[in-house]
Amino acid sequence: LEAGEDLGLEAVALAHLDRAPARAPALGHEDRPLLALPEEVRGRYDVSSLLQVSHTGSACPPDVIVASVWQGSGHEPGSGPLPAGLPIHIDIWPRHEASACWADMARTFMVGDPTPQHADLIAEQAQLVRSALTQAQAAVRPGVTGRELFDAACDSFEAAGYPTQRTAQPDEEDGFQYSLGHGVGLEVHEAPPLGLAGHDPLVVGDVLAIEPGLWDRRVGGVTFEDLVLVTETGGELLTRFPYDLTPPG
């Protein structure tokens, strides 16, 4: 992938270090607080490849996800050929080496036009997931719980006729069958959880990966994931990349 859009790794690092959440331990290195980042950390970072995501070497782990319905769901990293006309899920989580902070971001793309028999379904998935992401981002604020954000996403998907973790039968795979997201910081997955177990209120400085998605065994899934910083007045979007299913360029 190549695009002129900014992944926002420097913003993520600054969010973690300048406004570290109250739930996290103090950050430091050699007895010096990591509050003043060097100039190279504040530079711009472009999405230039899936495994090397910055000019200064913020590398993604080897199990970055590039998958489709042909390779299953969940955290299946993907293998073999990718389909034309069906969703392709790309999920990257680069680590900013200078600060040791992680980012997490996902988009869904298609090669060519959607398969005719599934075009309406894929378009509906994309519209509902984008709406759920926007709704969740707007609802972020100190004091709200991850469970409240998750329940709001479930409400919207269930209203459209999709099963969720709250309503699904045993072994159900279709619909929204995972949490809305998680905290990101010195670990890729950390508190606070945005799901059934998300009982703790958000605090100023939390960095959240919000990742609603819908899966259908016939076509695969559409997922959009962004990072949001909890501020005193709401949420600040840290990741910036288009949501179009058509790949850029």
Rosetta silent file (secondary structure, phi, psi, omega in degrees, C-alpha in Angstrom):
SEQUENCE: LEAGEDLGLEAVALAHLDRAPARAPALGHEDRPLLALPEEVRGRYDVSSLLQVSHTGSACPPDVIVASVWQGSGHEPGSGPLPAGLPIHIDIWPRHEASACWADMARTFMVGDPTPQHADLIAEQAQLVRSALTQAQAAVRPGVTGRELFDAACDSFEAAGYPTQRTAQPDEEDGFQYSLGHGVGLEVHEAPPLGLAGHDPLVVGDVLAIEPGLWDRRVGGVTFEDLVLVTETGGELLTRFPYDLTPPG
SCORE:     score description
SCORE:     0.000 S_00000001
   1 L     0.000  138.210  172.469    0.000    0.000    0.000 S_00000001
   2 L  -138.426  138.647  178.772    1.143    3.484   -0.740 S_00000001
   3 L  -160.678  155.972  177.800   -0.689    6.705   -0.053 S_00000001
   4 L   -80.387   -3.582 -179.353   -0.005   10.312    0.750 S_00000001
   5 L   -75.843  153.756 -174.528   -2.107   10.020    3.883 S_00000001
   6 E   -97.699  126.746  176.987   -0.375   10.102    7.262 S_00000001
   7 L   -69.694  -22.870  175.548   -0.669    7.135    9.615 S_00000001
   8 L    82.063   27.948 -179.645   -0.130    9.510   12.533 S_00000001
   9 H   -62.516  -36.737  178.786    2.556    7.555   14.397 S_00000001
  10 H   -66.669  -34.958  177.269    4.062   10.748   15.775 S_00000001
  11 H   -68.250  -38.332  177.631    0.668   11.806   17.082 S_00000001
  12 H   -63.043  -45.457 -179.873    0.201    8.419   18.695 S_00000001
  13 H   -62.345  -44.496  179.310    3.609    8.646   20.382 S_00000001
  14 H   -63.236  -37.872  178.695    2.938   12.159   21.612 S_00000001
  15 H   -63.045  -43.476 -179.549   -0.450   11.093   22.931 S_00000001
  16 H   -67.523  -40.167 -169.896    1.095    8.247   24.904 S_00000001
  17 H   -90.867  -39.310 -178.397    4.036   10.213   26.241 S_00000001
  18 H   -81.433  -28.972 -177.878    2.744   13.747   26.752 S_00000001
  19 L  -132.587   55.848 -176.742   -0.666   12.727   28.064 S_00000001
  20 L   -61.181  138.138 -177.245   -0.103    9.248   29.484 S_00000001
  21 L   -64.744  151.754 -179.084   -3.284    7.752   30.957 S_00000001
  22 L   -62.965  -25.378 -177.833   -3.734    7.700   34.700 S_00000001
  23 L   -76.641  -14.084 -173.104   -4.073    3.910   34.595 S_00000001
  24 L   -96.991  153.124  174.809   -0.546    3.485   33.156 S_00000001
  25 L   -70.134  161.812  178.820    2.801    3.535   35.004 S_00000001
  26 L   -62.721  141.632 -179.950    5.149    6.477   34.528 S_00000001
  27 L   -97.430  137.990  178.998    7.172    6.275   31.338 S_00000001
  28 E  -164.079  169.671  179.621   10.905    6.831   31.439 S_00000001
  29 E  -151.675  121.488 -179.397   14.289    5.862   30.079 S_00000001
  30 L    51.858   46.486  177.054   17.571    5.949   31.995 S_00000001
  31 L    65.384   14.308  177.187   15.901    7.953   34.794 S_00000001
  32 E  -115.062  133.717  178.101   14.736   10.626   32.333 S_00000001
  33 E   -67.240  139.908  179.037   11.027   11.192   31.618 S_00000001
  34 L   -90.084   65.443  179.605   10.014   10.523   28.037 S_00000001
  35 L  -108.398  -27.043  179.510    8.090   13.761   27.638 S_00000001
  36 L  -106.557  104.171 -176.974   10.332   15.640   25.209 S_00000001
  37 L   -82.841  145.187  176.852   10.605   13.646   22.027 S_00000001
  38 L   -65.590  161.237 -174.758   13.515   14.162   19.636 S_00000001
  39 H   -57.942  -38.166 -177.252   12.843   15.944   16.369 S_00000001
  40 H   -66.147  -25.602  177.998   12.965   12.753   14.316 S_00000001
  41 H   -72.349  -28.260 -176.821   10.112   11.311   16.366 S_00000001
  42 H   -86.844    1.100 -179.442    7.942   14.318   15.534 S_00000001
  43 L   -70.712  179.377  179.877    8.449   13.914   11.789 S_00000001
  44 L   -90.457  146.530 -179.686    5.823   12.669    9.375 S_00000001
  45 L  -124.760  126.509 -178.783    5.345    8.943    8.722 S_00000001
  46 E  -102.919  148.953  172.301    3.844    7.617    5.505 S_00000001
  47 L   -76.999   92.873 -173.349    2.143    4.277    4.923 S_00000001
  48 L  -104.397  -18.487  174.214    4.822    3.062    2.523 S_00000001
  49 L  -164.474  173.439 -179.622    4.554   -0.718    2.985 S_00000001
  50 L   -81.494  -22.662 -175.447    2.916   -3.315    5.154 S_00000001
  51 L  -112.735   -6.372  179.098    6.075   -4.313    6.975 S_00000001
  52 E  -141.577  101.951 -164.120    8.016   -1.050    7.163 S_00000001
  53 L  -115.081   40.386  169.153    5.765    1.844    8.100 S_00000001
  54 L  -175.368  163.934  178.883    7.943    4.895    8.546 S_00000001
  55 L   -69.135  -22.790 -177.298   10.982    6.772    7.378 S_00000001
  56 L  -106.101   11.059  171.327   12.758    5.913   10.656 S_00000001
  57 L    89.705   39.223  173.460   11.931    2.206   10.731 S_00000001
  58 L   -81.205   99.524 -168.491    8.745    1.709   12.743 S_00000001
  59 E   -89.058  144.105  170.938    8.310   -1.912   11.822 S_00000001
  60 L   -83.481  153.069  174.908    5.151   -3.982   11.781 S_00000001
  61 L   -68.374  161.866 -176.202    5.288   -7.478   13.282 S_00000001
  62 L   -68.164  -17.210 -177.086    5.560  -10.376   10.812 S_00000001
  63 L   -99.700   30.447  172.925    1.964  -11.522   11.440 S_00000001
  64 L   -54.051  143.627 -173.027    0.289   -8.380   10.083 S_00000001
  65 E   -89.722  124.216  168.110   -3.143   -9.330    8.735 S_00000001
  66 E  -136.318   96.172 -167.593   -3.852   -9.369    4.980 S_00000001
  67 E  -144.147  167.636  179.890   -6.774  -11.767    4.624 S_00000001
  68 E  -145.903 -175.140  177.382  -10.124  -12.459    2.975 S_00000001
  69 H   -60.734  -22.731  178.036  -12.990  -14.929    3.205 S_00000001
  70 H   -69.293  -21.602 -177.947  -10.649  -17.417    1.517 S_00000001
  71 H  -113.951   13.567  177.377   -8.419  -17.437    4.603 S_00000001
  72 L    92.611 -156.957 -173.697  -10.985  -17.363    7.418 S_00000001
  73 L  -138.496 -169.995  179.253  -11.639  -14.626    9.976 S_00000001
  74 L    68.080 -133.517 -178.025  -10.416  -13.180   13.249 S_00000001
  75 L   -96.963   22.472  172.356   -6.636  -12.871   13.541 S_00000001
  76 L   -58.624  119.497 -175.337   -5.884  -15.200   10.631 S_00000001
  77 L   -70.796  -19.615  179.279   -2.853  -13.467    9.042 S_00000001
  78 L    97.520  144.453  177.846   -3.763  -14.615    5.538 S_00000001
  79 L  -159.902  158.856  177.022   -2.034  -16.823    2.995 S_00000001
  80 L    74.102 -166.868 -175.542   -2.277  -17.739   -0.662 S_00000001
  81 L   -71.865  155.399  176.247   -4.057  -15.748   -3.358 S_00000001
  82 L  -105.130  146.693 -176.021   -6.479  -12.912   -2.646 S_00000001
  83 L   -81.513  154.934  167.559   -9.879  -12.706   -4.381 S_00000001
  84 L   -92.288  143.690  174.099  -11.113  -10.065   -6.791 S_00000001
  85 L    78.782    6.669  177.423  -14.456   -8.487   -6.017 S_00000001
  86 L  -129.883  155.572 -176.598  -14.552   -9.508   -2.344 S_00000001
  87 L   -61.736  140.659  173.596  -13.380   -7.651    0.801 S_00000001
  88 E  -121.283  119.639 -176.318   -9.698   -7.844    1.757 S_00000001
  89 E   -92.294  123.652  176.895   -8.949   -7.001    5.377 S_00000001
  90 E  -120.592  121.098 -177.664   -5.610   -5.267    6.103 S_00000001
  91 E  -128.415  120.660 -178.902   -4.676   -4.697    9.748 S_00000001
  92 E  -122.243  145.625  177.359   -1.310   -3.182   10.715 S_00000001
  93 L  -139.878   79.001 -179.696    0.150   -2.443   14.141 S_00000001
  94 L   -72.604  152.821  176.926    3.522   -0.687   13.825 S_00000001
  95 E  -110.952  126.512  178.831    5.687    0.050   16.869 S_00000001
  96 E   -79.227  105.842 -168.528    7.294    3.466   17.180 S_00000001
  97 L   -62.744  -34.977 -176.270   10.847    2.457   18.071 S_00000001
  98 L   -69.463  -28.797 -177.152   11.887    5.740   19.687 S_00000001
  99 L  -110.892  -12.688 -176.380    9.016    5.749   22.179 S_00000001
 100 L    69.646   13.401  179.727    8.186    2.002   22.366 S_00000001
 101 E   -92.901  146.866 -179.413    4.519    2.869   21.761 S_00000001
 102 E   -99.832  157.822  167.489    2.299    0.872   19.434 S_00000001
 103 L  -122.037  171.217  179.579   -0.334    1.932   16.924 S_00000001
 104 L  -157.788  129.919 -173.584   -3.152   -0.156   15.453 S_00000001
 105 E  -157.913  143.416  178.708   -5.180    0.494   12.321 S_00000001
 106 E  -141.785  148.154  171.967   -7.270   -1.454    9.804 S_00000001
 107 E  -140.056  164.770  177.309   -8.989   -0.832    6.502 S_00000001
 108 E  -122.585  135.468 -179.040  -10.864   -3.017    4.019 S_00000001
 109 E  -129.988  163.981  171.154  -10.256   -2.965    0.264 S_00000001
 110 L  -134.220  145.347  173.705  -11.501   -4.691   -2.876 S_00000001
 111 L   -95.962  117.130 -178.495   -9.751   -5.361   -6.149 S_00000001
 112 L    78.793 -169.347  179.722  -12.087   -4.447   -8.986 S_00000001
 113 L   -77.066  152.492  177.214  -15.858   -4.228   -8.766 S_00000001
 114 L   -64.122  150.797  175.895  -17.735   -6.271   -6.172 S_00000001
 115 L   -57.296  132.780 -171.767  -19.119   -9.595   -7.286 S_00000001
 116 H   -54.812  -39.881 -176.225  -22.593   -8.776   -8.718 S_00000001
 117 H   -71.330  -14.081 -177.216  -24.533  -11.177   -6.492 S_00000001
 118 H  -121.890    7.684 -174.745  -22.973   -9.663   -3.353 S_00000001
 119 H   -59.687  -44.398 -178.521  -22.545   -6.005   -4.296 S_00000001
 120 H   -66.379  -39.522  179.812  -25.456   -4.764   -2.186 S_00000001
 121 H   -63.490  -46.281 -179.028  -24.385   -6.803    0.841 S_00000001
 122 H   -64.341  -41.822  178.026  -20.809   -5.504    0.737 S_00000001
 123 H   -62.044  -39.530  178.489  -22.009   -1.917    0.303 S_00000001
 124 H   -66.972  -42.882  176.640  -24.326   -2.319    3.301 S_00000001
 125 H   -55.066  -49.457 -177.328  -21.531   -3.791    5.412 S_00000001
 126 H   -62.050  -42.091 -178.622  -19.276   -0.846    4.586 S_00000001
 127 H   -66.105  -44.073 -178.211  -21.976    1.733    5.304 S_00000001
 128 H   -68.273  -40.467 -179.609  -22.989    0.202    8.636 S_00000001
 129 H   -67.875  -42.779  177.709  -19.416   -0.290    9.836 S_00000001
 130 H   -61.853  -41.084  179.209  -18.401    3.251    8.877 S_00000001
 131 H   -64.454  -42.400  179.127  -21.461    4.594   10.689 S_00000001
 132 H   -64.071  -38.156  177.823  -20.676    2.544   13.817 S_00000001
 133 H   -64.629  -47.093  179.049  -17.092    3.815   13.811 S_00000001
 134 H   -60.861  -42.324  179.602  -18.204    7.430   13.485 S_00000001
 135 H   -62.760  -44.038 -179.338  -20.786    6.957   16.230 S_00000001
 136 H   -66.354  -42.779  178.957  -18.262    5.404   18.601 S_00000001
 137 H   -60.056  -40.693 -178.879  -15.666    8.098   17.949 S_00000001
 138 H   -69.339  -24.852 -176.875  -18.238   10.799   18.687 S_00000001
 139 H   -88.615   -9.056 -178.871  -19.249    9.097   21.953 S_00000001
 140 L   -66.558  130.487  175.857  -15.720    8.882   23.375 S_00000001
 141 L  -169.545  160.069  176.689  -15.260   11.013   26.489 S_00000001
 142 L   -60.722  139.435  176.773  -13.962   10.595   30.045 S_00000001
 143 L    98.436  -27.470  176.774  -16.315    8.602   32.232 S_00000001
 144 L   -73.791  150.522  179.716  -18.009    6.545   29.530 S_00000001
 145 E   -99.111  158.693  174.887  -17.247    2.822   29.693 S_00000001
 146 H   -61.041  -34.699  178.427  -16.022    0.536   26.950 S_00000001
 147 H   -64.176  -37.557  178.296  -19.153   -1.552   27.429 S_00000001
 148 H   -64.545  -40.830  177.029  -21.345    1.482   26.693 S_00000001
 149 H   -64.965  -42.823  178.908  -19.501    2.094   23.415 S_00000001
 150 H   -61.981  -45.472 -178.768  -19.771   -1.603   22.541 S_00000001
 151 H   -62.092  -38.085  179.125  -23.499   -1.715   23.342 S_00000001
 152 H   -64.402  -40.233  176.796  -24.166    1.281   21.091 S_00000001
 153 H   -64.904  -42.463  177.611  -22.406   -0.465   18.189 S_00000001
 154 H   -61.676  -41.374  178.557  -24.391   -3.643   18.857 S_00000001
 155 H   -55.328  -45.255 -176.451  -27.621   -1.632   18.916 S_00000001
 156 H   -69.592  -39.745  179.250  -26.940   -0.267   15.434 S_00000001
 157 H   -70.015  -42.152  179.294  -25.955   -3.631   13.937 S_00000001
 158 H   -64.190  -37.454  178.613  -28.856   -5.486   15.540 S_00000001
 159 H   -63.001  -26.956  178.483  -31.290   -2.840   14.274 S_00000001
 160 L   -89.249    2.436  175.566  -30.041   -3.608   10.753 S_00000001
 161 L    96.563   10.080 -178.629  -30.692   -7.324   11.240 S_00000001
 162 L   -98.927  139.685  174.191  -27.172   -8.550   12.072 S_00000001
 163 L   -72.339  153.250  175.991  -26.374  -10.811   15.039 S_00000001
 164 E  -131.570 -179.834  176.416  -23.845   -9.628   17.617 S_00000001
 165 L   -57.899  -27.037 -178.617  -22.096  -11.141   20.619 S_00000001
 166 L   -76.747  -23.939 -171.346  -25.160  -10.180   22.634 S_00000001
 167 L  -120.911  -11.594 -169.989  -27.643  -12.058   20.441 S_00000001
 168 L   -69.533  149.056  171.889  -25.765  -14.779   18.558 S_00000001
 169 L   -78.129  162.426  177.075  -26.466  -18.479   18.886 S_00000001
 170 L   -54.234  138.442  178.719  -23.601  -20.860   19.797 S_00000001
 171 L    69.861   11.102  176.163  -21.013  -21.178   17.008 S_00000001
 172 L   -69.166  132.612  179.392  -22.461  -18.156   15.180 S_00000001
 173 L  -113.275  -28.041 -176.662  -19.797  -16.487   13.004 S_00000001
 174 L   -74.073  158.382  177.659  -21.751  -13.965   10.970 S_00000001
 175 E    91.276 -143.790 -176.475  -22.372  -10.413   12.112 S_00000001
 176 E  -112.005   91.758 -169.553  -20.416   -8.593   14.850 S_00000001
 177 L  -112.439   32.642  176.727  -18.873  -11.359   16.926 S_00000001
 178 L  -152.248  178.866 -177.043  -16.047   -9.637   18.750 S_00000001
 179 L   -73.601  168.900  178.672  -15.415   -6.581   20.902 S_00000001
 180 L   -78.503  -16.946 -179.914  -15.442   -3.015   19.613 S_00000001
 181 E   157.155 -157.242 -170.569  -11.769   -2.548   20.457 S_00000001
 182 E  -166.817  168.934  172.037   -9.165   -2.083   23.159 S_00000001
 183 E   -76.963  156.661  178.555   -6.571    0.220   24.604 S_00000001
 184 L  -135.871  138.423  178.786   -3.200    0.669   22.876 S_00000001
 185 L  -169.786 -114.935  175.443    0.068    1.830   24.418 S_00000001
 186 L   -77.090   -8.171  168.941    3.197   -0.024   25.466 S_00000001
 187 L  -125.790  152.032  178.747    1.254   -3.149   24.440 S_00000001
 188 L   -67.117  -39.052  177.505   -0.826   -3.544   21.285 S_00000001
 189 L  -119.421  115.050  177.653   -3.745   -4.820   23.355 S_00000001
 190 E  -149.771  178.706  178.607   -4.166   -3.354   26.812 S_00000001
 191 E   -63.573  148.926    5.315   -6.773   -1.737   29.052 S_00000001
 192 E   -93.540  144.544  174.664   -9.392   -0.455   28.683 S_00000001
 193 E   -75.198  147.282  178.060  -11.389   -3.161   26.852 S_00000001
 194 E  -114.881   66.194 -177.072  -14.263   -2.026   24.633 S_00000001
 195 L  -157.445 -153.393 -178.070  -16.497   -5.052   24.898 S_00000001
 196 L   -59.570  -28.707 -178.517  -18.545   -7.179   27.253 S_00000001
 197 L   -96.382   10.286 -174.493  -15.830   -6.796   29.924 S_00000001
 198 L   -83.896   69.225 -174.530  -15.429   -3.048   29.456 S_00000001
 199 L   -91.338  -18.964 -177.176  -16.660   -1.929   32.881 S_00000001
 200 L   -80.164  137.735  177.239  -13.972    0.649   33.719 S_00000001
 201 E   -69.332  146.733  175.491  -14.661    4.275   32.770 S_00000001
 202 L   -67.516  148.923  176.942  -12.364    5.900   30.219 S_00000001
 203 L  -124.589  157.131  178.555   -9.860    8.430   31.545 S_00000001
 204 L   -57.884  130.767 -178.894   -8.117   11.361   29.883 S_00000001
 205 L   102.109  -15.899  173.870   -5.072   10.068   28.018 S_00000001
 206 L   -59.285  138.258  171.444   -6.432    6.641   27.129 S_00000001
 207 E  -111.380  122.462 -172.180   -5.636    5.701   23.531 S_00000001
 208 E  -113.442  135.235  165.898   -8.315    3.452   22.051 S_00000001
 209 E   -94.128  112.389 -179.944   -8.341    1.216   18.989 S_00000001
 210 E  -105.120  119.870 -168.943  -11.961    1.297   17.823 S_00000001
 211 L  -141.279   68.925  174.952  -12.636   -1.440   15.237 S_00000001
 212 L   -68.540  152.244  178.301  -16.236   -2.286   14.385 S_00000001
 213 E  -162.062  158.668  176.593  -16.757   -4.884   11.685 S_00000001
 214 E  -129.164  133.421 -178.976  -19.309   -7.169   10.079 S_00000001
 215 E  -115.720  141.124  173.144  -18.629  -10.690    8.826 S_00000001
 216 E  -138.236  127.366 -173.006  -20.638  -12.767    6.380 S_00000001
 217 L   -62.498  -18.237  179.481  -19.509  -16.269    5.462 S_00000001
 218 L   -79.408  -32.021 -172.290  -20.416  -15.666    1.791 S_00000001
 219 L  -126.265  -16.897 -173.148  -18.204  -12.602    1.229 S_00000001
 220 E   100.286 -153.336 -172.098  -15.991  -12.103    4.275 S_00000001
 221 E  -129.855  156.743  171.218  -15.849   -9.012    6.403 S_00000001
 222 E  -116.807  123.826  178.498  -15.590   -5.248    6.350 S_00000001
 223 E  -134.797  136.755  170.113  -13.664   -3.659    9.217 S_00000001
 224 L  -123.678  132.147 -179.154  -12.468   -0.112    9.781 S_00000001
 225 E  -131.888  132.321  176.077  -10.157    0.619   12.713 S_00000001
 226 E  -132.489  160.388  172.545   -8.855    3.941   14.016 S_00000001
 227 E   -99.184  136.047 -179.840   -6.994    5.181   17.065 S_00000001
 228 E  -130.841  130.459  176.015   -8.718    7.768   19.256 S_00000001
 229 E   -92.014  130.291  176.032   -7.197    9.707   22.153 S_00000001
 230 E   -79.334  120.213  178.566   -9.493   10.434   25.105 S_00000001
 231 L  -111.786  177.671 -179.425   -9.302   14.153   25.887 S_00000001
 232 L   -66.529  -23.882 -176.501  -11.004   16.279   28.515 S_00000001
 233 L  -109.018   -2.147 -178.910  -13.681   17.289   26.010 S_00000001
 234 L   156.855 -126.062 -179.530  -14.149   14.071   24.031 S_00000001
 235 E  -133.942  144.617  178.619  -11.987   12.151   21.590 S_00000001
 236 E  -116.049  122.332 -179.915   -9.204   13.128   19.165 S_00000001
 237 E   -71.695  127.586 -177.731   -8.703   11.043   16.022 S_00000001
 238 L  -103.808  -24.817 -178.659   -5.044   10.004   15.670 S_00000001
 239 L  -103.971  143.086 -175.925   -5.106    7.880   12.492 S_00000001
 240 L  -138.115  110.472  176.737   -5.859    9.327    9.085 S_00000001
 241 L  -162.242  144.212 -176.308   -6.503    7.230    5.987 S_00000001
 242 L   -60.360  158.065  179.233   -9.461    7.053    3.552 S_00000001
 243 L  -103.860    5.813 -179.631  -12.293    4.571    4.129 S_00000001
 244 L   -63.294  142.040  175.499  -12.942    3.825    0.441 S_00000001
 245 L   -73.457  -20.923  177.076  -13.050    0.153   -0.496 S_00000001
 246 L   -78.082  123.786 -179.499  -11.147    1.010   -3.698 S_00000001
 247 L   -60.114  144.616  178.604   -7.392    0.927   -2.971 S_00000001
 248 L   -69.660  154.200  173.738   -5.635    4.294   -3.402 S_00000001
 249 L    89.955    0.000    0.000   -3.353    4.935   -6.321 S_00000001
